[in-house]
Amino acid sequence: MAEPLLTVEGLKKYYPIEGGVWRKTIGYVKAVDGVSFEVFKGETFGLVGESGCGKSTTGRALMRLIEPTEGRVVFAGQDITALDKRMLRKLRKDIQMIFQDPFASLNPRQTVGQIIEEPMIVHKIGTKAERKKRVRELLEVVGLSSAYADRYPHQFSGGQRQRIGIARALAVDPKLIIADEPISALDVSIQSQVLNLLQDLQEAFGLTFLFIAHDLSAVHHFADRVGVMYLGRLVEVAESDRLYASPKHPYTKALLASVPVPDPDYKSEGEVLQGDVPNPADPPSGCAFHPRCPFATDHCRRVRPELKTVEEEHRVACHLYA
Amino acid sequence: MRFGKNIFYYRSYNVAIYVGLAAKGGGLLSEPILAVKGLKTTFYTDDGQVPAVDGVDFSVRAGEILGIVGESGCGKSVTSLSIMRLVSAPGKIVDGRIVFNGEDITHASEKRMRQIRGDEMAMIFQEPMTSLNPVLTIGQQLVEAIRIHRKTSKREAEAQAAEWLKLVGLPRPKDLLKSYPHQLSGGMRQRVMIAMAMVCGPKVLIADEPTTALDVTIQKQILNLMKKLNRETGTAIILITHDLGVVAEMCDRVIVMYAGKVVEEGPVKAIFKNPAHPYTKGLLASVPDLRNRKKRLYSIPGNVPKPGEITNGCPFHPRCEWAMDRCRGSLPEWAALGAGHRARCFLHDMKDGIAPGKGESHGGTAVNR
Ligand SMILES: Nc1ncnc2c1ncn2[C@@H]1O[C@H](COP(=O)(O)OP(=O)(O)OP(=O)(O)O)[C@@H](O)[C@H]1O
Ligand SMILES: Nc1ncnc2c1ncn2[C@@H]1O[C@H](COP(=O)(O)OP(=O)(O)OP(=O)(O)O)[C@@H](O)[C@H]1O
Ligand code: SF4
Ligand SMILES: [Mg+2]
Ligand SMILES: [Mg+2]
């Protein structure tokens, strides 16, 4: 396979919990607790998991939108975690983000043209005329009319606003796009429009995606490889088809068995997972999944399993596969 | 789960919930428990009239689960609020009839509606926090829900409340009764809401996106619970969702809404195996299927319209691949497709009917045939 464009090693993000009269730190929310993976050039790496498992925090910490507590992130041969502010700003041009809520992420007082042009101004790209031309091109690329440049975000539907967000991300020719739940706020018929657009752009411009979503069907459809997160840690990483055809971690299995299938003849197999996701401020000992796992042993309750390669291109953090 | 046993035990409280229902349920299977006929609900806003629900017909039989699917703004919630008579100004039911259990409740008094709501007809919402009172304990709220409609002592109501918490799969019901809503997780709150809706043994339960805010593993738990309650109590459920997977898994029959109108109705198998309306076909082809990875998804062109935006012809015509002149001219009538399956589309008027497969490119083939 190609060389990794992004390598994440032991990434951690702990949020302090303050308490008492002196507002002392009395503990930590271990939002991301030692996550390692790599994203290869031109591929889509999907990050899935239930609410609060640390997907967004991972995406933000790896480009230092929030400072990681620990860990190393190497992007295109450069150690992001070691960069100073100025270098970091330069590097941000190469990593762009697309957000879940296309409305909240667009400034309502700017025209669509200004919104898309802004990252070019920030990174000092082109003359004014060149930038205007590029804005019109980008609007066409994402399937909007270039005549929309003078309109304001509120004049657009959710799907159109997401297209504007995508055009803005593309404006500076990024190498990596982190898309955090880019379709979950959209209508069903619009979700496939946006997924298809991202797919087309990837083919046209050789883009690399980190695709964060809780919708397992969408991730399976769009991603080449997938990492499954549970309570701040990766529990399984594999090529997409392989992960869905033969999941190994009991959590991945349960997750897949829970996805409603749009076929009334289909009878889902597999156990329904009992209980709730535990509190990340007070994670269970050993394997964080053990209180909900039907196969948990004493060993699981005591010792935390590491992510290990169990088959070619298939990594699992579970004692069952030791 | 010891569900059946619990129900049995529950009867000994003399609450006549299931006994009566089960008997009636059997006999009335063909009679609808709820019928909605030509319902129109309009909002009179400063920006003009919004025909949110624009001529909706459907019925629900005792014991069945009816799914209402459609995209954002198509009128699903306003339909359910209209049935419960909870539409408030500037909204108004302007036409049509709602017949519940043989009684026309379209213009029933607020007093009568209060008797019906939470007793014979109950509703649960997407965000349980908005319908639970944050300053009362779960126990206080459940007991109140029980005692509004049933003459029971406080102690008896408390025992029933605890029993219901157990029925909906919540652990340590005695402790839970004393806790406040904010102390529970989203999934637990939704279970409490279900318990609250079910305590009086409603004949119809309207669930508006009950699992949309939940994680998939928790969604699965809640859906299983709802199905179990439906099968064991005979309560009819109207399940509103935009998730086609949830519909396939849960529902006996489905209505598909688009821009305030019902465009297709049928048994769940017919809708999924033989979708007849171009919108239903397009919607089904545009969702990824875990078992069968397609290279590319189909996508319906264009945007979801706002109510009242399309005033001429079939509301789907601007996005429809098969749209003909007459589609722009007038609203299609229902075309019967057999066994409770019907669609509002002109293609079914034509001799050969419609048969192009979903997701293929076939611009106008059906028209030219
Ligand atoms: N600024 C913060 N301070 C304290 N805790 C935080 C902060 N941001 C996130 N967290 C916690 O970190 C954990 C991970 O949050 P994160 O937003 O990364 O989850 P996620 O996987 O993206 O979830 P979702 O699917 O809901 O978006 C959660 O428990 C969250 O409550
Ligand atoms: N109070 C109101 N005032 C004006 N318009 C309203 C009001 N409530 C609803 N509407 C309009 O009625 C239409 C139907 O709304 P409804 O809430 O029924 O949609 P829905 O199908 O439930 O959508 P969603 O999937 O987003 O919940 C929407 O276009 C909405 O803008
Ligand atoms: S009536 Fe015409 S526009 Fe409407 S769905 Fe049928 S073919 Fe398409
Ligand atoms: Mg997130
Ligand atoms: Mg709604």
mmCIF file of C-alpha atoms in Angstrom, chain A residues 140-310:
data_model
loop_
_atom_site.group_PDB
_atom_site.id
_atom_site.type_symbol
_atom_site.label_atom_id
_atom_site.label_comp_id
_atom_site.label_asym_id
_atom_site.label_seq_id
_atom_site.Cartn_x
_atom_site.Cartn_y
_atom_site.Cartn_z
ATOM 1 C CA GLU A 140 -19.628 24.605 -9.833
ATOM 2 C CA VAL A 141 -17.416 21.768 -8.564
ATOM 3 C CA VAL A 142 -19.733 21.133 -5.618
ATOM 4 C CA GLY A 143 -22.798 21.283 -7.837
ATOM 5 C CA LEU A 144 -24.026 24.795 -7.118
ATOM 6 C CA SER A 145 -24.482 27.638 -9.551
ATOM 7 C CA SER A 146 -21.640 30.184 -9.585
ATOM 8 C CA ALA A 147 -24.353 32.837 -9.463
ATOM 9 C CA TYR A 148 -24.907 31.887 -5.799
ATOM 10 C CA ALA A 149 -21.693 33.631 -4.704
ATOM 11 C CA ASP A 150 -23.552 36.778 -3.654
ATOM 12 C CA ARG A 151 -26.210 35.060 -1.586
ATOM 13 C CA TYR A 152 -26.213 34.429 2.162
ATOM 14 C CA PRO A 153 -26.220 31.018 3.889
ATOM 15 C CA HIS A 154 -29.783 31.282 5.179
ATOM 16 C CA GLN A 155 -31.019 31.293 1.597
ATOM 17 C CA PHE A 156 -29.859 27.712 1.167
ATOM 18 C CA SER A 157 -31.143 24.300 2.234
ATOM 19 C CA GLY A 158 -29.128 22.046 4.547
ATOM 20 C CA GLY A 159 -27.679 20.048 1.688
ATOM 21 C CA GLN A 160 -26.688 23.164 -0.215
ATOM 22 C CA ARG A 161 -25.067 24.617 2.893
ATOM 23 C CA GLN A 162 -23.061 21.435 3.297
ATOM 24 C CA ARG A 163 -21.903 21.866 -0.305
ATOM 25 C CA ILE A 164 -20.773 25.396 0.568
ATOM 26 C CA GLY A 165 -18.802 23.993 3.517
ATOM 27 C CA ILE A 166 -17.190 21.481 1.194
ATOM 28 C CA ALA A 167 -16.288 24.192 -1.340
ATOM 29 C CA ARG A 168 -14.668 26.195 1.471
ATOM 30 C CA ALA A 169 -12.639 23.167 2.544
ATOM 31 C CA LEU A 170 -11.472 22.608 -1.035
ATOM 32 C CA ALA A 171 -10.484 26.244 -1.598
ATOM 33 C CA VAL A 172 -6.895 25.826 -0.418
ATOM 34 C CA ASP A 173 -6.205 22.472 -2.116
ATOM 35 C CA PRO A 174 -5.876 20.467 1.086
ATOM 36 C CA LYS A 175 -4.186 17.092 1.186
ATOM 37 C CA LEU A 176 -6.399 15.729 3.958
ATOM 38 C CA ILE A 177 -10.014 16.488 4.738
ATOM 39 C CA ILE A 178 -11.421 15.651 8.144
ATOM 40 C CA ALA A 179 -15.170 15.308 7.723
ATOM 41 C CA ASP A 180 -16.872 15.156 11.127
ATOM 42 C CA GLU A 181 -20.424 13.790 10.671
ATOM 43 C CA PRO A 182 -20.809 15.607 7.332
ATOM 44 C CA ILE A 183 -24.149 13.989 6.502
ATOM 45 C CA SER A 184 -25.853 13.268 9.791
ATOM 46 C CA ALA A 185 -27.792 16.543 9.858
ATOM 47 C CA LEU A 186 -29.064 16.058 6.318
ATOM 48 C CA ASP A 187 -32.205 14.506 4.903
ATOM 49 C CA VAL A 188 -31.968 10.944 3.655
ATOM 50 C CA SER A 189 -32.245 11.892 -0.024
ATOM 51 C CA ILE A 190 -29.640 14.628 0.438
ATOM 52 C CA GLN A 191 -27.186 12.376 2.312
ATOM 53 C CA SER A 192 -26.536 10.301 -0.778
ATOM 54 C CA GLN A 193 -26.029 13.459 -2.853
ATOM 55 C CA VAL A 194 -23.304 14.631 -0.484
ATOM 56 C CA LEU A 195 -21.692 11.184 -0.199
ATOM 57 C CA ASN A 196 -21.575 10.950 -3.988
ATOM 58 C CA LEU A 197 -20.091 14.425 -4.207
ATOM 59 C CA LEU A 198 -17.330 13.554 -1.736
ATOM 60 C CA GLN A 199 -16.648 10.384 -3.704
ATOM 61 C CA ASP A 200 -16.400 12.325 -6.990
ATOM 62 C CA LEU A 201 -14.090 14.916 -5.459
ATOM 63 C CA GLN A 202 -11.870 12.194 -4.071
ATOM 64 C CA GLU A 203 -11.532 10.650 -7.516
ATOM 65 C CA ALA A 204 -11.019 13.979 -9.250
ATOM 66 C CA PHE A 205 -8.485 15.465 -6.848
ATOM 67 C CA GLY A 206 -6.949 12.417 -5.183
ATOM 68 C CA LEU A 207 -8.145 13.578 -1.776
ATOM 69 C CA THR A 208 -7.585 11.719 1.450
ATOM 70 C CA PHE A 209 -10.430 11.649 3.960
ATOM 71 C CA LEU A 210 -10.792 11.022 7.642
ATOM 72 C CA PHE A 211 -14.526 10.350 7.733
ATOM 73 C CA ILE A 212 -16.062 10.533 11.208
ATOM 74 C CA ALA A 213 -19.606 9.267 11.614
ATOM 75 C CA HIS A 214 -21.861 7.251 13.860
ATOM 76 C CA ASP A 215 -23.825 5.868 10.890
ATOM 77 C CA LEU A 216 -22.268 2.479 10.266
ATOM 78 C CA SER A 217 -23.956 1.967 6.918
ATOM 79 C CA ALA A 218 -22.627 5.243 5.559
ATOM 80 C CA VAL A 219 -19.123 4.523 6.851
ATOM 81 C CA HIS A 220 -19.159 1.064 5.338
ATOM 82 C CA HIS A 221 -20.244 2.539 2.037
ATOM 83 C CA PHE A 222 -17.724 5.349 1.941
ATOM 84 C CA ALA A 223 -14.600 4.240 3.804
ATOM 85 C CA ASP A 224 -11.790 1.986 2.597
ATOM 86 C CA ARG A 225 -10.677 1.191 6.120
ATOM 87 C CA VAL A 226 -12.549 1.642 9.372
ATOM 88 C CA GLY A 227 -11.607 2.130 13.001
ATOM 89 C CA VAL A 228 -14.200 1.382 15.684
ATOM 90 C CA MET A 229 -13.950 3.437 18.879
ATOM 91 C CA TYR A 230 -15.302 2.669 22.308
ATOM 92 C CA LEU A 231 -14.827 4.954 25.290
ATOM 93 C CA GLY A 232 -11.794 6.807 23.988
ATOM 94 C CA ARG A 233 -9.983 3.846 22.471
ATOM 95 C CA LEU A 234 -9.879 2.000 19.187
ATOM 96 C CA VAL A 235 -11.183 -1.527 19.615
ATOM 97 C CA GLU A 236 -10.893 -2.698 16.022
ATOM 98 C CA VAL A 237 -9.303 -1.506 12.793
ATOM 99 C CA ALA A 238 -9.714 -3.257 9.462
ATOM 100 C CA GLU A 239 -10.422 -2.871 5.811
ATOM 101 C CA SER A 240 -14.086 -1.892 5.459
ATOM 102 C CA ASP A 241 -15.517 -4.969 3.732
ATOM 103 C CA ARG A 242 -13.565 -7.272 5.986
ATOM 104 C CA LEU A 243 -14.710 -5.507 9.132
ATOM 105 C CA TYR A 244 -18.339 -5.772 8.123
ATOM 106 C CA ALA A 245 -18.103 -9.328 6.806
ATOM 107 C CA SER A 246 -16.180 -10.731 9.765
ATOM 108 C CA PRO A 247 -16.115 -8.418 12.748
ATOM 109 C CA LYS A 248 -14.001 -9.722 15.606
ATOM 110 C CA HIS A 249 -14.450 -7.504 18.634
ATOM 111 C CA PRO A 250 -17.671 -8.313 20.551
ATOM 112 C CA TYR A 251 -18.511 -4.612 20.514
ATOM 113 C CA THR A 252 -18.157 -4.338 16.745
ATOM 114 C CA LYS A 253 -20.336 -7.419 16.376
ATOM 115 C CA ALA A 254 -23.028 -5.971 18.611
ATOM 116 C CA LEU A 255 -22.845 -2.626 16.887
ATOM 117 C CA LEU A 256 -23.325 -4.185 13.472
ATOM 118 C CA ALA A 257 -26.162 -6.381 14.715
ATOM 119 C CA SER A 258 -27.938 -3.249 15.986
ATOM 120 C CA VAL A 259 -28.032 -1.439 12.650
ATOM 121 C CA PRO A 260 -31.558 -1.542 11.245
ATOM 122 C CA VAL A 261 -31.513 -3.074 7.780
ATOM 123 C CA PRO A 262 -33.906 -1.695 5.153
ATOM 124 C CA ASP A 263 -35.266 -5.115 4.261
ATOM 125 C CA PRO A 264 -38.362 -6.507 5.998
ATOM 126 C CA ASP A 265 -37.296 -10.109 5.289
ATOM 127 C CA TYR A 266 -34.029 -9.659 7.095
ATOM 128 C CA LYS A 267 -33.848 -11.114 10.575
ATOM 129 C CA SER A 268 -30.953 -9.680 12.490
ATOM 130 C CA GLU A 269 -28.763 -12.148 14.282
ATOM 131 C CA GLY A 270 -26.568 -11.531 17.237
ATOM 132 C CA GLU A 271 -27.145 -10.419 20.753
ATOM 133 C CA VAL A 272 -28.713 -7.126 21.638
ATOM 134 C CA LEU A 273 -26.235 -5.247 23.702
ATOM 135 C CA GLN A 274 -27.447 -4.627 27.245
ATOM 136 C CA GLY A 275 -26.733 -1.584 29.349
ATOM 137 C CA ASP A 276 -25.420 1.867 28.539
ATOM 138 C CA VAL A 277 -22.103 3.313 27.460
ATOM 139 C CA PRO A 278 -20.115 3.872 30.680
ATOM 140 C CA ASN A 279 -19.044 7.281 31.932
ATOM 141 C CA PRO A 280 -15.673 8.272 30.424
ATOM 142 C CA ALA A 281 -14.792 10.060 33.674
ATOM 143 C CA ASP A 282 -14.920 6.735 35.455
ATOM 144 C CA PRO A 283 -14.165 4.053 32.884
ATOM 145 C CA PRO A 284 -14.423 0.388 33.869
ATOM 146 C CA SER A 285 -11.192 -1.391 34.778
ATOM 147 C CA GLY A 286 -9.443 -3.644 32.298
ATOM 148 C CA CYS A 287 -11.261 -3.785 29.004
ATOM 149 C CA ALA A 288 -13.674 -0.838 29.055
ATOM 150 C CA PHE A 289 -16.268 -2.979 27.292
ATOM 151 C CA HIS A 290 -16.301 -5.753 29.906
ATOM 152 C CA PRO A 291 -19.506 -4.729 31.764
ATOM 153 C CA ARG A 292 -21.494 -5.126 28.534
ATOM 154 C CA CYS A 293 -19.549 -7.988 27.022
ATOM 155 C CA PRO A 294 -21.118 -11.459 26.989
ATOM 156 C CA PHE A 295 -17.658 -13.087 26.894
ATOM 157 C CA ALA A 296 -15.939 -11.127 29.656
ATOM 158 C CA THR A 297 -13.591 -13.090 31.915
ATOM 159 C CA ASP A 298 -11.724 -12.103 35.061
ATOM 160 C CA HIS A 299 -8.742 -11.359 32.924
ATOM 161 C CA CYS A 300 -10.842 -8.849 30.917
ATOM 162 C CA ARG A 301 -11.901 -7.140 34.128
ATOM 163 C CA ARG A 302 -8.301 -6.697 35.241
ATOM 164 C CA VAL A 303 -6.105 -6.201 32.221
ATOM 165 C CA ARG A 304 -6.631 -3.711 29.427
ATOM 166 C CA PRO A 305 -6.197 -5.358 26.014
ATOM 167 C CA GLU A 306 -3.924 -3.625 23.519
ATOM 168 C CA LEU A 307 -4.736 -3.184 19.840
ATOM 169 C CA LYS A 308 -2.949 -6.096 18.130
ATOM 170 C CA THR A 309 -2.770 -7.398 14.606
ATOM 171 C CA VAL A 310 -4.638 -10.708 14.545
#
